[in-house]
Amino acid sequence: MVAKIISGKSIRGALNYNEHKVNAGKATFILADGFTKDMDRLTYHDKLGQLQKLSGKNTRTLTNAVHISLNFDKEDRLDQEKLGQIACLYMEKIGFGPQPYLVYQHHDAAHRHIHIVSTNIRSDGTRISLHNIGKHQSEKARKEIEIEFGLVRAES
């Protein structure tokens, strides 16, 4: 599994990217965690509104959008349920467990992969530091998940 974390200034941009893929038939919305409505009742405005509401609790932090892709080897046989479990576990392990996030499975590459959209602003207005998150939390989480789910290891 290879994880790529992109931070940015536009939650709308990260959400639009994934929603456009869904509308074009190149992605499937597979999970919403930490939202006030059930996944199948969430509208675009519900998704955007809740993430923007959180990010608005800290206007000093300009980089408040988090867009993560988790990429799997062609040999990894993962259904939507397993992909959702991996996304939840990954977010928990990198310190984003309590954050609301959206998970999309993309179908536009030869390998299976998912995208996760969230914000690094907590409900109390404090921010989750993204500095070295890849090196410290993500790398450790990736290795643990590879073992737990029997995935092809990125090093190999």
PDB file of N, CA, C and O in Angstrom, residues 2 15 32 61:
ATOM      1  N   VAL A   2       0.549   2.175  -0.825  1.00  0.00           N
ATOM      2  CA  VAL A   2       1.265   3.442  -0.867  1.00  0.00           C
ATOM      3  C   VAL A   2       0.278   4.548  -0.512  1.00  0.00           C
ATOM      4  O   VAL A   2      -0.813   4.616  -1.077  1.00  0.00           O
ATOM      5  N   LEU A  15     -13.112  18.053  -2.576  1.00  0.00           N
ATOM      6  CA  LEU A  15     -14.430  17.420  -2.690  1.00  0.00           C
ATOM      7  C   LEU A  15     -14.906  17.419  -4.140  1.00  0.00           C
ATOM      8  O   LEU A  15     -15.385  16.391  -4.643  1.00  0.00           O
ATOM      9  N   ALA A  32     -18.764   7.538   4.533  1.00  0.00           N
ATOM     10  CA  ALA A  32     -18.734   8.838   5.199  1.00  0.00           C
ATOM     11  C   ALA A  32     -18.674   8.551   6.692  1.00  0.00           C
ATOM     12  O   ALA A  32     -19.532   7.845   7.218  1.00  0.00           O
ATOM     13  N   THR A  61      -5.583  29.197  10.359  1.00  0.00           N
ATOM     14  CA  THR A  61      -4.957  28.098   9.624  1.00  0.00           C
ATOM     15  C   THR A  61      -5.470  28.125   8.193  1.00  0.00           C
ATOM     16  O   THR A  61      -6.645  27.873   7.945  1.00  0.00           O
TER      17      THR A  61
END
